[in-house]
Short mmCIF file of C-alpha atoms in Angstrom, two decimals:
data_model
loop_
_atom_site.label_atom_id
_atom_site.label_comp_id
_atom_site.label_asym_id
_atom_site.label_seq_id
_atom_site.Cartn_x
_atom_site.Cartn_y
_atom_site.Cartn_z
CA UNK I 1 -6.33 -33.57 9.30
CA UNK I 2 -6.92 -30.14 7.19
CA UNK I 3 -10.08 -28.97 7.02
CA UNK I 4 -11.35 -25.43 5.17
CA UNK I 5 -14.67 -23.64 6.30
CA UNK I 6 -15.77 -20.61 5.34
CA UNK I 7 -16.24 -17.43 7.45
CA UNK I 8 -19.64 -16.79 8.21
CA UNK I 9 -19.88 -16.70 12.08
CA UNK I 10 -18.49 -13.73 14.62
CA UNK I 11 -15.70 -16.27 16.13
CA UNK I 12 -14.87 -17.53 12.49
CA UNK I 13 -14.09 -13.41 11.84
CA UNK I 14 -12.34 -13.52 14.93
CA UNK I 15 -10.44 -16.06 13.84
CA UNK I 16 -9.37 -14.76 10.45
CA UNK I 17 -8.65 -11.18 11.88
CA UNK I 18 -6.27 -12.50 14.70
CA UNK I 19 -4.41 -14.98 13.07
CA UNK I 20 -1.61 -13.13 11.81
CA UNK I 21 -0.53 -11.33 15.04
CA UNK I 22 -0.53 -15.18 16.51
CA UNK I 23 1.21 -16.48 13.60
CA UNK I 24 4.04 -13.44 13.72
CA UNK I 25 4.10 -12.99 17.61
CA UNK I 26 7.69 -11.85 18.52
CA UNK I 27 8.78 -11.22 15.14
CA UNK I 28 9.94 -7.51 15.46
CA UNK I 29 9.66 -7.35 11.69
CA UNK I 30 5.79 -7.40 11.27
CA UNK I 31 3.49 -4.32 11.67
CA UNK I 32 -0.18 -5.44 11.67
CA UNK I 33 -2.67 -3.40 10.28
CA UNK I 34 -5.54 -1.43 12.58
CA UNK I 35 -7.82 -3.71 13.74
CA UNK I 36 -10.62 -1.68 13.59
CA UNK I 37 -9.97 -0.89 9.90
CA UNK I 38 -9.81 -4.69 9.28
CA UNK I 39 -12.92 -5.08 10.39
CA UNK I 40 -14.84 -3.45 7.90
CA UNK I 41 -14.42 -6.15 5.15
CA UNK I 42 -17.12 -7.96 6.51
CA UNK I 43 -19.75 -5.26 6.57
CA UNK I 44 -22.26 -5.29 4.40
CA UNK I 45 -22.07 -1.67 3.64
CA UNK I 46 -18.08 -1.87 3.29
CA UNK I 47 -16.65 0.61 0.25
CA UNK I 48 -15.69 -1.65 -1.68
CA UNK I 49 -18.59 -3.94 -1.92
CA UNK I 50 -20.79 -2.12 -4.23
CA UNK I 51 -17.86 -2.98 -6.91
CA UNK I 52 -16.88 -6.37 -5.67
CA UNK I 53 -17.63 -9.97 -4.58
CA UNK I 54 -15.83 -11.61 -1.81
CA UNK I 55 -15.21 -14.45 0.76
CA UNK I 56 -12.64 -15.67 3.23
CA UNK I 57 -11.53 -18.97 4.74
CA UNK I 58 -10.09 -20.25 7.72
CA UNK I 59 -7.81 -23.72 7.45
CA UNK I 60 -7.56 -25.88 10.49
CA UNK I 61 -5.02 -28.59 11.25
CA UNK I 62 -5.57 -30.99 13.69
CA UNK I 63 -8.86 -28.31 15.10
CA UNK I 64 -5.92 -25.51 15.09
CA UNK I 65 -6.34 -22.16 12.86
CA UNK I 66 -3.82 -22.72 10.73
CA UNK I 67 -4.15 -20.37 7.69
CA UNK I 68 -6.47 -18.26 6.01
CA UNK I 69 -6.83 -16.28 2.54
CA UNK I 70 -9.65 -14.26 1.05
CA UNK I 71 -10.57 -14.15 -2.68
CA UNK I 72 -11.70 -10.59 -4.15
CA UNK I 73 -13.66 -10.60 -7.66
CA UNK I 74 -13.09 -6.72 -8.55
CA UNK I 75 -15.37 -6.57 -10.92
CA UNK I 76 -13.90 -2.78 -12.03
CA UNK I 77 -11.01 -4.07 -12.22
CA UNK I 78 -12.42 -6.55 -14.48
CA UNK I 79 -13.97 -4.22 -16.71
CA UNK I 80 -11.03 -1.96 -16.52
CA UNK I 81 -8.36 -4.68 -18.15
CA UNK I 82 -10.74 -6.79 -19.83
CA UNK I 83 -9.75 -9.55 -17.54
CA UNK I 84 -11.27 -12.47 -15.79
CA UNK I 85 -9.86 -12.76 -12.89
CA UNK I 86 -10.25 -13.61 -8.84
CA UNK I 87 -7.42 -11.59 -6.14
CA UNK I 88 -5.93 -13.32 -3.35
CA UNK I 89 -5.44 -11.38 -0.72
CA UNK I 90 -4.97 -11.84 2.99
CA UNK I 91 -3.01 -15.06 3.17
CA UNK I 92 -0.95 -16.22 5.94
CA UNK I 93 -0.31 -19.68 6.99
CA UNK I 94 2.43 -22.12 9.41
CA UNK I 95 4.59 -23.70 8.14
CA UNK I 96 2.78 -26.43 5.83
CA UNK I 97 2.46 -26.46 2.34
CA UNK I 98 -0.92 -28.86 2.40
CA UNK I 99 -2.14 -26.24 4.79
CA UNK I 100 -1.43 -23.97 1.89
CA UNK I 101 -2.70 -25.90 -0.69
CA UNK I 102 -6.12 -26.54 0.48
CA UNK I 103 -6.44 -23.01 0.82
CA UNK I 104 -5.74 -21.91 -2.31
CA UNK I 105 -7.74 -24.40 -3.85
CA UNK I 106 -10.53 -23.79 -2.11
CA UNK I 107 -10.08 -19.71 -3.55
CA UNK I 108 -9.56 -21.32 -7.22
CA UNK I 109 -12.88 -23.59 -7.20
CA UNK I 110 -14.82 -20.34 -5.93
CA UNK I 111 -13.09 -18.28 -8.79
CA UNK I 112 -14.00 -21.29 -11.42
CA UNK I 113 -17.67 -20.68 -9.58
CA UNK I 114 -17.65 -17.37 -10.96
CA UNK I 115 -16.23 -18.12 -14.50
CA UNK I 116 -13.19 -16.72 -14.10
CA UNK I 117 -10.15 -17.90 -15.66
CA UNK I 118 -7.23 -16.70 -13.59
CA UNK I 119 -6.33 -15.91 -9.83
CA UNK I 120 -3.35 -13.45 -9.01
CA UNK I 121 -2.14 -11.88 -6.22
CA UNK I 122 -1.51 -10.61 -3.27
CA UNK I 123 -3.89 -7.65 -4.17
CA UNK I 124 -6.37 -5.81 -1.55
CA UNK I 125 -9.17 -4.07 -3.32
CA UNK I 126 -7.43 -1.54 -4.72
CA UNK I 127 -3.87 -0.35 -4.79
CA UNK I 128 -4.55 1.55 -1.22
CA UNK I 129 -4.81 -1.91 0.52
CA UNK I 130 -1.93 -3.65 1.26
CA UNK I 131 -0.38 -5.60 -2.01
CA UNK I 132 2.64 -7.62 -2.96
CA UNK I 133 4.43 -10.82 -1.75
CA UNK I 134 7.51 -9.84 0.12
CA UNK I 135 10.22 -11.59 -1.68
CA UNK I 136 13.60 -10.04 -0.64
CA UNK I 137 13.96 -7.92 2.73
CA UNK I 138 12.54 -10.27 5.46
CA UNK I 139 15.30 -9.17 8.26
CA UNK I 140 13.38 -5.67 7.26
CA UNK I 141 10.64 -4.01 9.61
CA UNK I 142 7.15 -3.72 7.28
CA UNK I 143 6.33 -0.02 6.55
CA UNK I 144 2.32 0.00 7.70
CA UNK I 145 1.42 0.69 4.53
CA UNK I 146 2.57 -2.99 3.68
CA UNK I 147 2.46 -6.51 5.20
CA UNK I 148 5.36 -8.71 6.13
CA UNK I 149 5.42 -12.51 5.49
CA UNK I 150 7.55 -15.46 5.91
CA UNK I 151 10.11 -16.72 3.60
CA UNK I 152 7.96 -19.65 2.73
CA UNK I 153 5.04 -18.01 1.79
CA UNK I 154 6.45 -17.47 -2.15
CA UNK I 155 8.06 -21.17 -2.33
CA UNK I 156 4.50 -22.49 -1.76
CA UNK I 157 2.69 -20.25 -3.90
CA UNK I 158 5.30 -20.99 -7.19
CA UNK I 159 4.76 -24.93 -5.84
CA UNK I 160 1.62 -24.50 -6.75
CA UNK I 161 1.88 -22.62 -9.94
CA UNK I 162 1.62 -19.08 -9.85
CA UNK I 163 4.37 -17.56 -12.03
CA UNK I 164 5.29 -13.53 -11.27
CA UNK I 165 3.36 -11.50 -13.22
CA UNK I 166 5.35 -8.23 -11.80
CA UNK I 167 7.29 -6.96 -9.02
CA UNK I 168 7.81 -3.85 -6.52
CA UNK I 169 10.67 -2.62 -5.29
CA UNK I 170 10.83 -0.52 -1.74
CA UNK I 171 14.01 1.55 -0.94
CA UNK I 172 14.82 3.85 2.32
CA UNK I 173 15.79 7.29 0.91
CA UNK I 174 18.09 9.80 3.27
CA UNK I 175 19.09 13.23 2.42
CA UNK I 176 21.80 12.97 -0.32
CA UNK I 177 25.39 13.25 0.99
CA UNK I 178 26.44 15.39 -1.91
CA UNK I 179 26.26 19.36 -0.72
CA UNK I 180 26.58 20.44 -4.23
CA UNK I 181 23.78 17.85 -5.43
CA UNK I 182 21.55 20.08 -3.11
CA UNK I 183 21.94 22.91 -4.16
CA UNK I 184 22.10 21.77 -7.85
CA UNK I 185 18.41 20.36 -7.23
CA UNK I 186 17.34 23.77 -5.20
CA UNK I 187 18.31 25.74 -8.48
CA UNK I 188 16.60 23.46 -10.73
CA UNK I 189 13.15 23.44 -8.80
CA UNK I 190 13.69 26.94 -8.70
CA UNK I 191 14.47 27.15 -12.72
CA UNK I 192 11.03 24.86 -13.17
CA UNK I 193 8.77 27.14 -10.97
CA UNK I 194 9.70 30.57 -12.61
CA UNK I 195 10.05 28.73 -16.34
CA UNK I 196 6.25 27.53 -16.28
CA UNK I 197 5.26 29.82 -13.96
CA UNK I 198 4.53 27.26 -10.80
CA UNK I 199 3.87 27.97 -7.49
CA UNK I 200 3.95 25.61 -4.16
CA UNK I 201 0.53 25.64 -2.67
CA UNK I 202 0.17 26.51 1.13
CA UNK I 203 -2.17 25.07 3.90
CA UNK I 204 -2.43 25.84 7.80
CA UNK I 205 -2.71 22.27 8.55
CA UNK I 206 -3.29 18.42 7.01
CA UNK I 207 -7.14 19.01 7.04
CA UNK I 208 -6.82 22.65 5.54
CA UNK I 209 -4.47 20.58 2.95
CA UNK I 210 -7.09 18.22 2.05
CA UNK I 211 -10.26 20.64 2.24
CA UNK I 212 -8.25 23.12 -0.46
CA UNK I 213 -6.78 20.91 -2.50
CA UNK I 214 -8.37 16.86 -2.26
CA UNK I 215 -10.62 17.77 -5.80
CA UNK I 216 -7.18 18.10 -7.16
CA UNK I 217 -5.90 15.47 -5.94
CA UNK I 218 -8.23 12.98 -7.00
CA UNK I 219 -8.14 14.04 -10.14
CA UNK I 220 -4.34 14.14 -10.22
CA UNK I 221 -4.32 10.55 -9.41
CA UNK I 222 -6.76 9.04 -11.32
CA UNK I 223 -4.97 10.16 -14.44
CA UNK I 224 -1.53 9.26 -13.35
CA UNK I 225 -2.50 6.04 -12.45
CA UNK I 226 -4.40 4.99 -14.79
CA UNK I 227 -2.33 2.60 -16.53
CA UNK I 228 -0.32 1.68 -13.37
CA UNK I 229 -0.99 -2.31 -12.79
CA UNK I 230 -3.68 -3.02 -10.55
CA UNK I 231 -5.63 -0.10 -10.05
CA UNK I 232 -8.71 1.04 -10.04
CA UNK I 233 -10.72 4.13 -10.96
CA UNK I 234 -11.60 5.87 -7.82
CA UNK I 235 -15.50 5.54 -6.44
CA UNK I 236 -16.81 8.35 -4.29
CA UNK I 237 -16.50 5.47 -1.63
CA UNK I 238 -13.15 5.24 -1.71
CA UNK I 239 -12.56 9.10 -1.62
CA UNK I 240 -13.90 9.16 1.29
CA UNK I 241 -12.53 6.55 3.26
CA UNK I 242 -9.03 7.75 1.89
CA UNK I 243 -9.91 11.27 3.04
CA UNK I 244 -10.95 9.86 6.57
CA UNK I 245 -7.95 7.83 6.89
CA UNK I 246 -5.64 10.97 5.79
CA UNK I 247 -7.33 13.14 8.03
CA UNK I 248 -6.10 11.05 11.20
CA UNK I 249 -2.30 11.26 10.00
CA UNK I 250 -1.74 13.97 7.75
CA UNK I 251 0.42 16.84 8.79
CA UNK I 252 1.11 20.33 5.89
CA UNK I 253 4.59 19.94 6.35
CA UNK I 254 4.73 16.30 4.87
CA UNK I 255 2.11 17.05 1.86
CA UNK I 256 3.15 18.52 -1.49
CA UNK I 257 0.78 20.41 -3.88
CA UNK I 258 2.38 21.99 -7.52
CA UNK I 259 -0.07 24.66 -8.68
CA UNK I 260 -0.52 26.51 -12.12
CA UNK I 261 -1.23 30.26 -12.76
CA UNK I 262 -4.62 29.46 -12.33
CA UNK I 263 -4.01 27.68 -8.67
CA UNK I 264 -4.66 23.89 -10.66
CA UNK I 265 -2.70 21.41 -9.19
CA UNK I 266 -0.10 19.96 -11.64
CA UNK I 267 1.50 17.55 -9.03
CA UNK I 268 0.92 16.19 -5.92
CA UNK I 269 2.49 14.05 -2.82
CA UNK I 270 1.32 13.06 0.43
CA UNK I 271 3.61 11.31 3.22
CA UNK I 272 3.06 10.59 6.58
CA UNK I 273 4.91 9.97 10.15
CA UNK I 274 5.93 6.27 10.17
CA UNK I 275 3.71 5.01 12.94
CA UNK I 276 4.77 1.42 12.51
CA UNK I 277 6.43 0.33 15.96
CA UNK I 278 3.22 2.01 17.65
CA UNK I 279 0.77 -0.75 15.91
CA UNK I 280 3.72 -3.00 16.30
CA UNK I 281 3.50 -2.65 19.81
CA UNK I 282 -0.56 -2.48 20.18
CA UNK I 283 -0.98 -5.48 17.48
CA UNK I 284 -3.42 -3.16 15.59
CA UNK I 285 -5.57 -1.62 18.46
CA UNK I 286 -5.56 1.81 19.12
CA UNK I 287 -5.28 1.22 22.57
CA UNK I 288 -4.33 4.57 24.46
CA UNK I 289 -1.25 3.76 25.11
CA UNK I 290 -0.79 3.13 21.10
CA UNK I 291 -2.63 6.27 20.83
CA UNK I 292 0.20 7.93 22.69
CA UNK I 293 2.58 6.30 20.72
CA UNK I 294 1.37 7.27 17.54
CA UNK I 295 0.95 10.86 18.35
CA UNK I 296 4.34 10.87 19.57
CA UNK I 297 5.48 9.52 15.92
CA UNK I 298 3.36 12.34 14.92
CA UNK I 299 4.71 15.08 16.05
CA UNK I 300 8.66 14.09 16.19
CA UNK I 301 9.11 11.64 13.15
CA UNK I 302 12.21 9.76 12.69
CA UNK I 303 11.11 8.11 9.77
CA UNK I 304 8.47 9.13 7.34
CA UNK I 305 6.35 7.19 4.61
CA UNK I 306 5.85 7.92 0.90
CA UNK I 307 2.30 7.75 0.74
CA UNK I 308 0.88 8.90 -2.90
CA UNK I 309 2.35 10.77 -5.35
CA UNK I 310 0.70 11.71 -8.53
CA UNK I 311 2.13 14.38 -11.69
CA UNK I 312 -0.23 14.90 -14.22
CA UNK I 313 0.53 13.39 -17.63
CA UNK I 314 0.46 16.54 -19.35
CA UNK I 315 3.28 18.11 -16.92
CA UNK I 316 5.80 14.46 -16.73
CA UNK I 317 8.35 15.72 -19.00
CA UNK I 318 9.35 19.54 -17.69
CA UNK I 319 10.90 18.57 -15.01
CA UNK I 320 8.26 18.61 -12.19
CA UNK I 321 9.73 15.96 -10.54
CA UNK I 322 12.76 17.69 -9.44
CA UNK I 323 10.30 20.05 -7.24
CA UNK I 324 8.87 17.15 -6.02
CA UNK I 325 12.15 15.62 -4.70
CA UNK I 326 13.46 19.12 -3.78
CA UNK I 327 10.29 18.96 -1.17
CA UNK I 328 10.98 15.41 0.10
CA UNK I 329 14.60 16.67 0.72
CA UNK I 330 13.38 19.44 2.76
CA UNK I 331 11.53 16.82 4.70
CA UNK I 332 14.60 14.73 4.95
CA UNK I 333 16.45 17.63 6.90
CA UNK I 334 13.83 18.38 9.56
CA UNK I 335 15.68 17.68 13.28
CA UNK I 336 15.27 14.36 14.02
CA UNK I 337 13.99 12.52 10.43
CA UNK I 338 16.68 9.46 9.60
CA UNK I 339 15.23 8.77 6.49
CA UNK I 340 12.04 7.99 4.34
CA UNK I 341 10.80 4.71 3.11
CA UNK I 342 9.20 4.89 -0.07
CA UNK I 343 6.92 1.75 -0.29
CA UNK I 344 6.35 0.19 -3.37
CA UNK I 345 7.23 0.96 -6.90
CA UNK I 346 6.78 -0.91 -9.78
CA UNK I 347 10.42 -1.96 -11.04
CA UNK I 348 9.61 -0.84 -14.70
CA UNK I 349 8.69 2.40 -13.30
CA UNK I 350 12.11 4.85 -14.36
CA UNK I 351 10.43 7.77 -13.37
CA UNK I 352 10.05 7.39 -10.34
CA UNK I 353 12.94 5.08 -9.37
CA UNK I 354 15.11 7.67 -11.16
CA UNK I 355 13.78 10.37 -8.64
CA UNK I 356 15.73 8.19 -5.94
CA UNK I 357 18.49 8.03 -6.94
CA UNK I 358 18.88 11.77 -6.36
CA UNK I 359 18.94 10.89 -2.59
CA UNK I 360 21.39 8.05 -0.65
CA UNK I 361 19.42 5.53 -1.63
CA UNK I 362 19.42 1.63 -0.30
CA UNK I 363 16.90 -0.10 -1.66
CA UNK I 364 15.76 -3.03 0.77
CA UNK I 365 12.90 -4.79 0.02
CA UNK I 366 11.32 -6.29 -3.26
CA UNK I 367 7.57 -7.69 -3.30
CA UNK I 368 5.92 -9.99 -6.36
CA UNK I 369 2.20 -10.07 -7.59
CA UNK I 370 1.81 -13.68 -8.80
CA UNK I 371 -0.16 -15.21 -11.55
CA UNK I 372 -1.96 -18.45 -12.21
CA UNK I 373 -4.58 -19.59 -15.08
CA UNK I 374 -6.91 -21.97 -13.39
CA UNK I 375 -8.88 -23.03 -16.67
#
């Protein structure tokens, strides 16, 4: 027997926050998410609600948790595309497509509730949550940026008729093999500076980083991703909470800021310490032992995460990239880094994928947003 309820109670949040580190115990592969962080959804005065309708379900088999999912009705997102539309978000389930089925129906009636006309997915909130179906790369460890899932997960979800709407590539960059190719790069970031008169902005630390140059940043992003699927425009909200979740990682040596005679920023990149084995390890809780752990990956990374990068439209096509990737290559040779993984990119997105290529590249993972008209 399935049956769906609704989270409403403390245990029922329990419930939905645990499952996943039940459902994927032993499976070195999966990095959950910090707990505490998770938490938040179901606060009333969570970010994201002032912007955004939501609900979650648990699915029981037999009186077993079984599955869950969330629906998200982004209402600026919405507005944004001129879309009706519910996210999915949050799904994990066993083995059992009627397990999966009564799920996603149960998301679909509450998104025909609302008048909406399509549900797609996986998407968080915004593009900073966790997004994408992994479709290709399940013997690979999950950067904790991103979630893992089982093989099964996308065979259900087309079973039930969500078509891709687009996909994300991932790749694990390491400093190019090619001696000459370095210094070939060098000399061009070094042509681009001098040419438009560029400088690389300085910081004592992350938080001096962010207190000099998060304005910039903001504003950096916002136009260079504004047309970039799924997003949406940043709230004062979600400055914040990306500000308080940088300020707990970031380090200057892994953050990149392009500035104009005028000390504008032009381009930016942030990256961070992979600390994906320490949640791995702690199943989300900063426990002190995890604590350890991640200040360990701190301070002697072997592998580092692309976090945001952002050029500003007005600067795409005089080569600022190449100072960009000159950076990242500096990064790359620090004692001890094996390589970089740089999360998700849209596979329509040259720019960008081009910039790998300038590295030994292997490209390893590949994650789907699916679609589904429900009216």
């Amino acid at each position: 027997m399935i049956e769906i309820r609704e989270v409403k109670t403390c245990s029922q949040r329990r419930e939905f926050l645990n499952f996943p580190n039940k459902l994927y115990k032993g499976n070195s592969c999966y990095v959950p998410p910090l707990y505490m962080d998770e938490r938040k959804i179901f606060r009333k005065d969570y970010v994201y609600h002032d912007t955004c309708e939501d609900v979650y379900y648990n699915a029981y088999k037999d009186g077993e948790m079984a599955g869950r999912i969330s629906g998200i009705l982004q209402r600026s997102s919405n507005e944004k595309w001129g879309q009706k539309r519910v996210r999915f978000t949050r799904f994990d389930v066993i083995d059992d497509f009627d397990v999966a089925r009564a799920l996603f129906e149960a998301v679909e009636k509450w998104a025909r509730e609302k008048g909406m006309e399509e549900v797609v997915g996986p998407l968080g909130f915004s593009d900073l949550e966790r997004e994408g179906l992994l479709i290709e790369g399940f013997d690979q460890m999950s950067t904790f940026e991103e979630a893992y899932n089982y093989e099964y997960y996308g065979k259900f979800i087309e079973r039930l008729g969500y078509a891709k709407e687009v996909d994300w590539t991932e790749s694990q960059i390491r400093y190019p093999k090619d001696p000459e190719s370095v210094e070939e790069m060098s000399r061009m970031a070094d042509f681009v500076l001098r040419r438009y008169k560029l400088h690389i902005g300085e910081a004592k630390s992350g938080r001096d980083f962010l207190k000099k140059y998060a304005d910039g940043f903001f504003e950096i992003l916002d136009k260079s991703y504004d047309k970039v699927y799924g997003t949406v425009p940043f709230s004062d909200g979600m400055k914040k909470l990306l500000i308080d979740n940088f300020n707990l990682i970031i380090d200057e040596k892994h953050a990149i800021v392009i500035l104009d005679e005028q000390n504008r920023p032009v381009a930016m990149g942030v990256c961070f310490p992979c600390i994906a084995k320490a949640m791995r390890t702690a199943g989300g809780r900063l426990t002190p032992l995890a604590l350890f752990r991640v200040l360990k990956a701190l301070k002697r990374p072997e592998v580092i995460d692309l976090g945001l990068i952002g050029v500003d439209p007005e600067w795409l096509n005089r080569g600022v990239s190449v100072i960009i990737a000159n950076e990242l290559a500096r990064m790359l040779a620090a004692p001890g880094v094996k390589y970089a993984d740089t999360n998700l990119n849209l596979e329509d997105n040259a720019a960008i994928l081009n910039l790998w290529k300038r590295f030994d590249e292997t490209r390893n993972k590949r994650r789907r947003s699916y679609v589904k008209k429900i009216v």
